[in-house]
């Protein structure tokens, strides 16, 4: 087999190369097709750099927003990165009423129900993949869903195409059912979606500008009546080919949550493997996951968030109270569920205390926040109470290191944190969604947090420019909402979904 460049993992994360914290992995265009930054020879563009200027851009959705008088039609906002971080004056808002975007805004389409980024047409610019999970299509029928792409270019995102449509009630492109990765190692990004709720559907890239692909697709069937909660891509066995991991549950048995993965190969995805725990039974999973090399041993690890508690399985799984985050180390034989680390708010070093309903583990993202070369993990706690303020929400950043994920040195951010605009209010749900990416190209992943309950469910987004010792740098925080974007605030819930 011909040696291939190491695949990128799903979400924005940073790695160390030749002793320097350089953009790599999920932030990079695949190495075989990387485009140098202007004036920076040999440095690759971030995988979420839509205009090719070398700075990671931020895409965030409000899938329940009203557009053109249509409730729940949904929109996606994009803010562009710069040397000073996110630039609020350089922004775009997309919906199905935007020129060049396929379709039209309709009630409850949920445009932006899932977002991902990748250079699908291999032109050197990242593209934005958008799920429209509740779209009714002519071919598929009611709630079939579809996946679209907005094309990147020197002036940013423009134009688009339909990539895939589902069948009746597939809800193709719904949240947790969409990711991108080169699963056959040919250097082109492939689209991974979910068909019939329990089969993986892989469309093999590269894609033409009309959204078509000449390389066909693969349907990976599941013998059980599973339901997918989240998908991610990365190299979990270190063989140089991208793999897919997921959190699942068994049909109506939500408590039967598990973690599974499919190894990539030249022929596509192989049959899935369930991660087993030290007790010989399948490891209890969660609702969200991300992939990244937390211990920097050359193999990507799986990080799982288990925010939903109150089920019988809480009694026989560690650190379940209030939600938890689990680190599963990757090995040459795949993820090792016998050597996991479980963390919740009762773990040493983690701020706060574990309480029912906190939602610790709501959304997890992996990237190097402090520039020490080890990817960290950001997770939300949208149900966290701050004093007497119920469900105000918080975000915790856990540190990665040579021994994996640890609570030591963890930091918490809320709307009551110094230098953070606004104030915590009941039901804000700050941290319902989180994101990590290097918007100012300083080698540190910056944190973004959504609070979809802000201002009576209008929603808002906070961006924090990271520093070597703190998640929140003085004068480095930006907050924006529907006023800046010029969008309808009523029940928009902006900040519900970030691009992965």
XYZ file of C-alpha atoms in Angstrom:
500
model
C 0.000 0.000 0.000
C 1.260 3.476 -0.846
C 1.971 5.593 2.216
C -0.630 8.316 2.725
C -0.645 11.538 4.728
C -2.243 11.218 8.167
C -5.963 12.019 7.827
C -7.483 14.918 9.623
C -9.909 14.371 12.457
C -13.389 15.729 12.328
C -13.324 19.011 14.215
C -11.024 21.981 14.696
C -7.959 20.840 16.641
C -4.259 21.681 16.701
C -1.207 19.408 16.671
C 2.528 19.861 17.272
C 4.938 19.505 14.356
C 8.691 19.989 14.609
C 8.235 21.486 18.052
C 5.790 24.185 16.957
C 2.011 24.333 17.368
C 0.968 24.378 13.724
C -2.442 23.920 12.203
C -2.963 20.304 11.292
C -5.475 17.483 11.555
C -9.054 18.659 11.349
C -8.066 22.253 10.665
C -6.141 21.404 7.532
C -6.912 20.631 3.933
C -5.632 17.051 3.356
C -1.848 17.221 3.008
C -1.802 15.929 -0.555
C -3.916 18.916 -1.602
C -2.904 21.541 0.949
C -2.687 25.150 -0.185
C 0.016 27.321 1.438
C -1.081 30.439 3.254
C -0.360 33.665 1.447
C 3.198 34.641 2.339
C 3.616 31.626 4.643
C 5.381 28.941 2.690
C 4.609 25.361 3.670
C 1.777 26.167 6.091
C -1.586 24.567 5.361
C -4.918 26.320 5.330
C -7.424 25.458 8.064
C -10.145 23.080 6.927
C -12.758 25.719 7.847
C -11.094 28.577 5.941
C -13.768 29.447 3.389
C -11.943 32.388 1.749
C -8.397 31.013 1.817
C -6.802 33.785 3.899
C -5.315 31.368 6.447
C -7.726 32.113 9.291
C -10.391 29.700 10.499
C -13.917 30.976 9.950
C -16.968 30.295 12.119
C -20.267 28.876 10.862
C -23.171 28.735 13.313
C -26.808 27.823 12.724
C -30.254 28.812 13.902
C -32.255 25.908 12.426
C -35.532 26.935 14.119
C -35.361 30.561 12.934
C -38.070 32.286 10.950
C -36.984 33.219 7.412
C -39.238 35.134 5.029
C -42.155 34.606 7.415
C -41.639 30.826 7.465
C -41.214 29.554 11.027
C -38.494 26.965 11.495
C -37.027 27.497 8.030
C -33.576 28.105 9.530
C -30.434 30.024 8.604
C -26.660 29.779 8.923
C -24.395 32.700 9.860
C -20.706 32.845 8.918
C -18.157 35.168 10.529
C -14.681 35.303 9.048
C -11.399 35.016 10.944
C -8.637 37.611 10.952
C -5.368 38.467 12.711
C -7.503 39.878 15.537
C -9.856 36.912 15.742
C -13.400 36.806 14.413
C -14.295 39.882 12.384
C -17.905 40.855 13.099
C -17.901 43.278 10.147
C -17.108 40.479 7.711
C -20.092 38.189 7.881
C -22.706 36.430 5.796
C -26.132 34.947 6.465
C -27.434 32.074 4.344
C -30.867 30.507 4.053
C -32.721 28.732 1.288
C -33.917 32.168 0.185
C -30.318 33.244 -0.487
C -29.379 33.560 -4.166
C -27.520 30.462 -5.339
C -28.672 28.242 -2.447
C -30.895 25.381 -3.674
C -34.531 25.327 -2.571
C -36.615 27.941 -0.821
C -37.327 28.692 2.815
C -40.306 26.673 4.037
C -41.900 26.101 7.418
C -39.891 23.706 9.619
C -37.236 22.804 7.014
C -34.490 23.221 9.664
C -31.811 24.563 7.324
C -28.585 24.262 9.355
C -29.677 21.262 11.420
C -26.110 19.955 10.947
C -22.960 21.620 9.609
C -19.571 20.348 8.478
C -16.610 21.750 6.555
C -14.237 20.280 3.968
C -12.786 21.043 0.546
C -15.197 18.853 -1.406
C -14.181 20.014 -4.893
C -10.421 20.179 -4.142
C -10.006 23.789 -5.278
C -8.071 24.793 -2.127
C -11.005 26.505 -0.382
C -13.051 24.958 2.392
C -16.730 24.458 1.617
C -19.655 24.455 4.055
C -21.845 21.338 4.121
C -25.361 22.082 5.396
C -27.984 19.609 6.573
C -31.651 20.430 6.033
C -33.010 17.658 8.189
C -36.753 18.262 7.896
C -36.940 19.177 4.216
C -39.728 17.561 2.175
C -38.293 16.626 -1.222
C -39.988 15.721 -4.494
C -38.039 12.482 -4.803
C -37.989 11.411 -1.169
C -41.237 12.692 0.266
C -42.115 14.016 3.711
C -39.270 14.675 6.168
C -36.814 13.014 3.778
C -34.180 15.690 4.400
C -31.315 16.777 2.203
C -27.680 17.820 2.342
C -26.399 20.869 0.477
C -23.026 22.532 0.008
C -22.070 26.213 -0.083
C -18.886 26.629 -2.115
C -15.826 28.431 -0.754
C -13.772 30.893 -2.766
C -11.484 33.929 -2.548
C -14.437 36.159 -1.614
C -15.960 33.681 0.819
C -18.929 31.381 0.447
C -21.208 31.688 -2.565
C -23.450 29.485 -4.639
C -24.375 25.969 -3.752
C -25.587 22.561 -4.826
C -27.568 19.602 -3.526
C -25.323 16.695 -2.519
C -27.862 14.121 -1.351
C -31.559 13.652 -0.633
C -33.163 11.080 1.617
C -36.237 8.905 1.607
C -39.458 9.541 3.503
C -38.725 10.211 7.195
C -34.977 9.623 6.794
C -34.322 13.170 8.020
C -31.074 13.097 6.073
C -28.818 15.862 7.346
C -30.404 16.081 10.792
C -28.210 16.932 13.772
C -25.727 14.157 14.529
C -26.231 12.476 11.162
C -23.641 14.225 9.031
C -19.838 14.284 8.863
C -17.044 14.409 6.273
C -13.772 12.491 5.895
C -11.543 10.668 3.424
C -12.613 7.151 4.387
C -10.974 5.372 1.424
C -7.624 7.200 1.548
C -7.727 8.513 -2.032
C -7.139 12.145 -1.028
C -10.732 13.275 -1.666
C -13.216 14.059 1.093
C -16.267 11.795 1.328
C -19.690 12.673 2.731
C -21.047 10.405 5.483
C -24.774 10.585 6.270
C -27.438 8.338 7.817
C -30.133 6.621 5.751
C -33.249 4.991 7.195
C -32.000 6.098 10.627
C -29.658 3.129 11.106
C -27.520 2.720 7.943
C -24.480 4.780 7.007
C -24.594 6.242 3.505
C -21.222 7.343 2.143
C -20.952 9.505 -0.998
C -17.419 9.290 -2.336
C -15.678 12.484 -3.425
C -14.409 14.569 -5.017
C -17.598 16.440 -5.891
C -18.299 18.489 -8.994
C -19.707 22.014 -8.712
C -23.190 20.704 -9.471
C -22.936 18.483 -6.373
C -22.499 15.241 -8.273
C -19.761 12.660 -7.839
C -18.584 10.079 -10.349
C -17.193 7.767 -7.668
C -20.473 6.353 -6.434
C -21.541 5.634 -2.878
C -21.448 2.945 -0.209
C -24.303 1.842 2.035
C -23.127 0.327 5.323
C -26.015 -1.560 6.879
C -26.657 -2.262 10.561
C -28.125 -5.569 11.692
C -29.829 -3.877 14.623
C -32.510 -1.193 14.772
C -30.006 1.438 15.898
C -30.371 5.206 16.092
C -27.444 7.558 15.560
C -26.827 10.378 18.005
C -23.543 11.775 16.652
C -20.863 10.999 14.043
C -17.178 11.888 13.819
C -14.193 11.053 11.612
C -10.529 10.484 12.488
C -7.814 7.844 12.434
C -8.558 5.684 15.480
C -6.043 2.922 14.644
C -3.189 5.004 13.227
C -3.054 3.337 9.804
C -3.275 6.612 7.866
C -6.849 6.140 6.645
C -9.818 8.014 8.092
C -12.298 6.039 10.190
C -15.829 6.849 11.382
C -17.076 6.667 14.975
C -20.588 7.118 16.319
C -22.724 7.122 19.404
C -25.838 4.951 19.038
C -28.772 3.571 20.950
C -31.075 0.638 20.275
C -34.281 1.961 18.790
C -36.634 2.915 21.612
C -34.123 1.768 24.230
C -32.330 5.078 24.682
C -30.542 3.745 27.749
C -28.689 1.233 25.571
C -26.164 3.827 24.419
C -22.912 2.570 22.935
C -19.847 3.687 20.983
C -19.093 2.043 17.632
C -16.577 2.614 14.865
C -15.970 1.624 11.253
C -12.384 1.424 9.995
C -11.647 3.064 6.663
C -9.922 1.192 3.839
C -9.226 1.454 0.125
C -12.576 -0.284 -0.429
C -14.433 2.031 1.955
C -15.763 1.425 5.445
C -15.479 -2.023 7.021
C -18.213 -3.493 9.294
C -18.551 -1.725 12.610
C -16.952 -2.685 15.906
C -18.481 -1.939 19.305
C -16.130 -0.510 21.930
C -15.962 -2.921 24.859
C -15.326 -1.906 28.465
C -13.075 -3.469 31.066
C -15.955 -5.625 32.330
C -16.245 -7.370 28.964
C -19.513 -5.649 28.120
C -19.989 -2.792 25.706
C -18.858 0.559 27.046
C -21.709 2.861 28.030
C -21.780 5.684 25.491
C -23.455 9.080 25.345
C -25.030 11.558 22.959
C -22.063 13.426 21.461
C -18.488 12.627 20.476
C -15.381 14.036 18.835
C -12.065 12.548 17.747
C -8.520 13.833 18.306
C -5.091 12.720 19.527
C -5.406 13.943 23.124
C -2.248 12.164 24.353
C -0.244 12.839 21.162
C 0.817 9.224 20.682
C 0.125 9.320 16.955
C -3.304 7.645 17.107
C -6.590 9.536 17.412
C -8.721 9.034 20.524
C -12.510 9.181 20.930
C -14.043 11.636 23.396
C -17.683 10.982 24.342
C -20.105 13.302 26.103
C -22.850 11.668 28.184
C -25.025 14.563 29.321
C -28.378 12.801 29.613
C -28.726 11.006 32.954
C -31.505 9.476 35.033
C -31.520 6.051 33.392
C -30.893 2.663 34.999
C -27.435 2.430 33.424
C -26.309 5.333 35.618
C -26.129 2.864 38.497
C -23.370 0.734 36.970
C -21.280 3.273 35.080
C -18.739 5.641 36.694
C -19.127 9.404 37.102
C -22.635 9.515 35.625
C -24.079 12.102 38.036
C -24.733 15.419 36.313
C -23.215 14.170 33.067
C -19.708 13.093 32.167
C -16.966 13.131 29.523
C -15.142 9.896 28.623
C -11.735 9.638 26.949
C -11.180 6.417 24.969
C -7.535 6.053 23.864
C -6.834 4.987 20.314
C -4.360 2.176 19.600
C -3.069 0.288 16.582
C -5.839 -2.211 17.311
C -8.500 0.492 17.514
C -10.092 2.311 20.472
C -9.324 0.655 23.813
C -12.399 0.762 26.031
C -10.584 -0.964 28.891
C -8.342 2.054 29.564
C -10.858 4.869 29.561
C -10.912 7.977 31.731
C -14.305 9.221 33.001
C -14.616 12.806 34.245
C -17.523 14.736 35.748
C -17.774 17.753 38.030
C -16.877 15.654 41.053
C -13.546 14.663 39.469
C -10.385 16.285 40.915
C -9.648 19.651 39.344
C -12.952 20.029 37.496
C -14.747 23.243 38.546
C -18.114 22.960 40.291
C -19.879 19.910 41.658
C -21.928 17.222 39.960
C -25.670 17.916 40.186
C -28.618 16.355 38.421
C -29.574 18.220 35.273
C -26.277 20.075 34.750
C -25.739 18.450 31.361
C -21.958 18.131 31.701
C -20.858 16.502 28.434
C -23.308 18.401 26.214
C -21.358 18.704 22.954
C -17.630 17.932 23.057
C -14.869 19.452 20.909
C -11.176 18.599 20.764
C -8.340 21.074 19.998
C -5.219 22.555 21.620
C -6.473 25.614 23.494
C -3.302 26.589 25.409
C -0.639 25.714 22.832
C 1.150 23.041 24.864
C 0.895 20.557 21.987
C -1.798 18.397 23.567
C -5.392 18.790 22.370
C -7.856 19.814 25.065
C -11.596 19.157 25.329
C -14.329 21.779 25.594
C -17.773 20.730 26.765
C -20.988 22.506 27.638
C -23.145 22.446 30.760
C -26.313 24.224 29.583
C -28.226 23.129 32.695
C -25.691 24.538 35.163
C -27.224 26.802 37.828
C -25.216 29.898 38.756
C -26.287 30.751 42.273
C -30.041 31.160 42.140
C -30.052 31.511 38.343
C -31.348 28.226 36.970
C -30.064 26.736 33.720
C -27.807 29.704 33.012
C -25.150 27.395 31.602
C -21.377 27.118 31.480
C -18.487 25.733 29.427
C -15.602 23.721 30.895
C -12.253 23.165 29.161
C -10.460 19.961 30.234
C -6.734 19.554 29.607
C -5.066 16.925 27.464
C -1.626 15.488 28.177
C 0.699 12.525 27.711
C -1.496 10.454 30.033
C -4.714 11.466 28.319
C -7.555 13.666 29.542
C -7.401 15.148 33.039
C -9.392 17.465 35.267
C -6.187 19.097 36.516
C -5.986 22.674 35.253
C -9.558 22.679 33.949
C -11.196 26.073 33.483
C -14.823 27.199 33.460
C -16.395 30.040 31.480
C -19.840 31.540 32.086
C -21.582 34.797 31.274
C -20.567 35.925 34.772
C -16.852 35.404 34.062
C -14.720 38.568 34.059
C -14.401 40.147 30.578
C -17.393 38.198 29.261
C -20.165 40.443 27.862
C -23.664 40.097 29.284
C -24.884 38.425 32.450
C -26.178 34.972 33.246
C -29.965 34.703 33.132
C -32.438 31.911 33.726
C -32.715 29.524 30.801
C -29.870 30.973 28.712
C -28.443 27.459 28.184
C -24.963 28.870 27.649
C -22.823 25.971 26.359
C -25.589 24.106 24.551
C -23.144 23.971 21.648
C -19.378 24.620 21.640
C -16.689 25.006 19.006
C -12.875 25.169 18.879
C -10.823 26.628 16.019
C -7.908 29.044 15.534
C -9.595 32.178 14.172
C -6.492 34.411 14.475
C -3.840 31.846 13.438
C -1.751 32.159 16.611
C -1.522 28.409 17.230
C -4.176 28.409 19.977
C -7.683 27.105 19.398
C -10.297 29.725 20.278
C -13.557 28.820 22.007
C -17.027 29.673 20.735
C -20.125 28.964 22.802
C -23.787 29.131 21.879
C -26.580 30.140 24.239
C -29.763 29.393 22.276
C -31.978 30.378 25.218
C -30.540 33.899 25.431
C -33.053 36.764 25.148
C -36.165 34.618 25.256
C -34.864 31.936 22.861
C -33.519 34.389 20.305
C -30.058 32.981 20.995
C -26.548 34.430 20.944
C -22.948 33.358 20.372
C -19.766 34.161 22.322
C -16.270 33.912 20.872
C -13.250 33.799 23.230
C -9.720 34.386 21.962
C -7.534 31.924 23.861
C -4.289 32.669 25.681
C -1.517 30.363 26.935
C -2.905 30.379 30.480
C -6.564 31.303 30.108
C -9.551 30.550 27.925
C -10.727 34.156 28.134
C -8.169 36.805 27.154
C -8.795 40.429 28.215
C -10.425 42.351 25.364
C -10.503 39.130 23.376
C -14.206 38.291 23.653
C -16.899 38.936 21.072
C -20.633 38.350 21.457
C -23.199 38.599 18.685
C -26.810 37.774 17.985
C -29.716 38.525 15.725
C -29.270 42.294 15.955
C -25.823 42.122 14.357
C -26.975 39.584 11.776
C -30.190 41.398 10.868
C -32.248 38.235 11.330
C -35.626 37.551 12.961
C -35.046 36.826 16.665
C -38.309 35.069 17.580
C -37.471 31.504 18.675
C -34.409 31.518 16.411
C -32.236 29.782 19.025
C -29.057 31.007 17.385
C -26.062 29.051 18.691
C -27.742 25.647 18.577
C -25.296 24.166 16.029
C -21.688 24.904 15.020
C -19.878 23.450 12.035
C -17.844 20.406 13.003
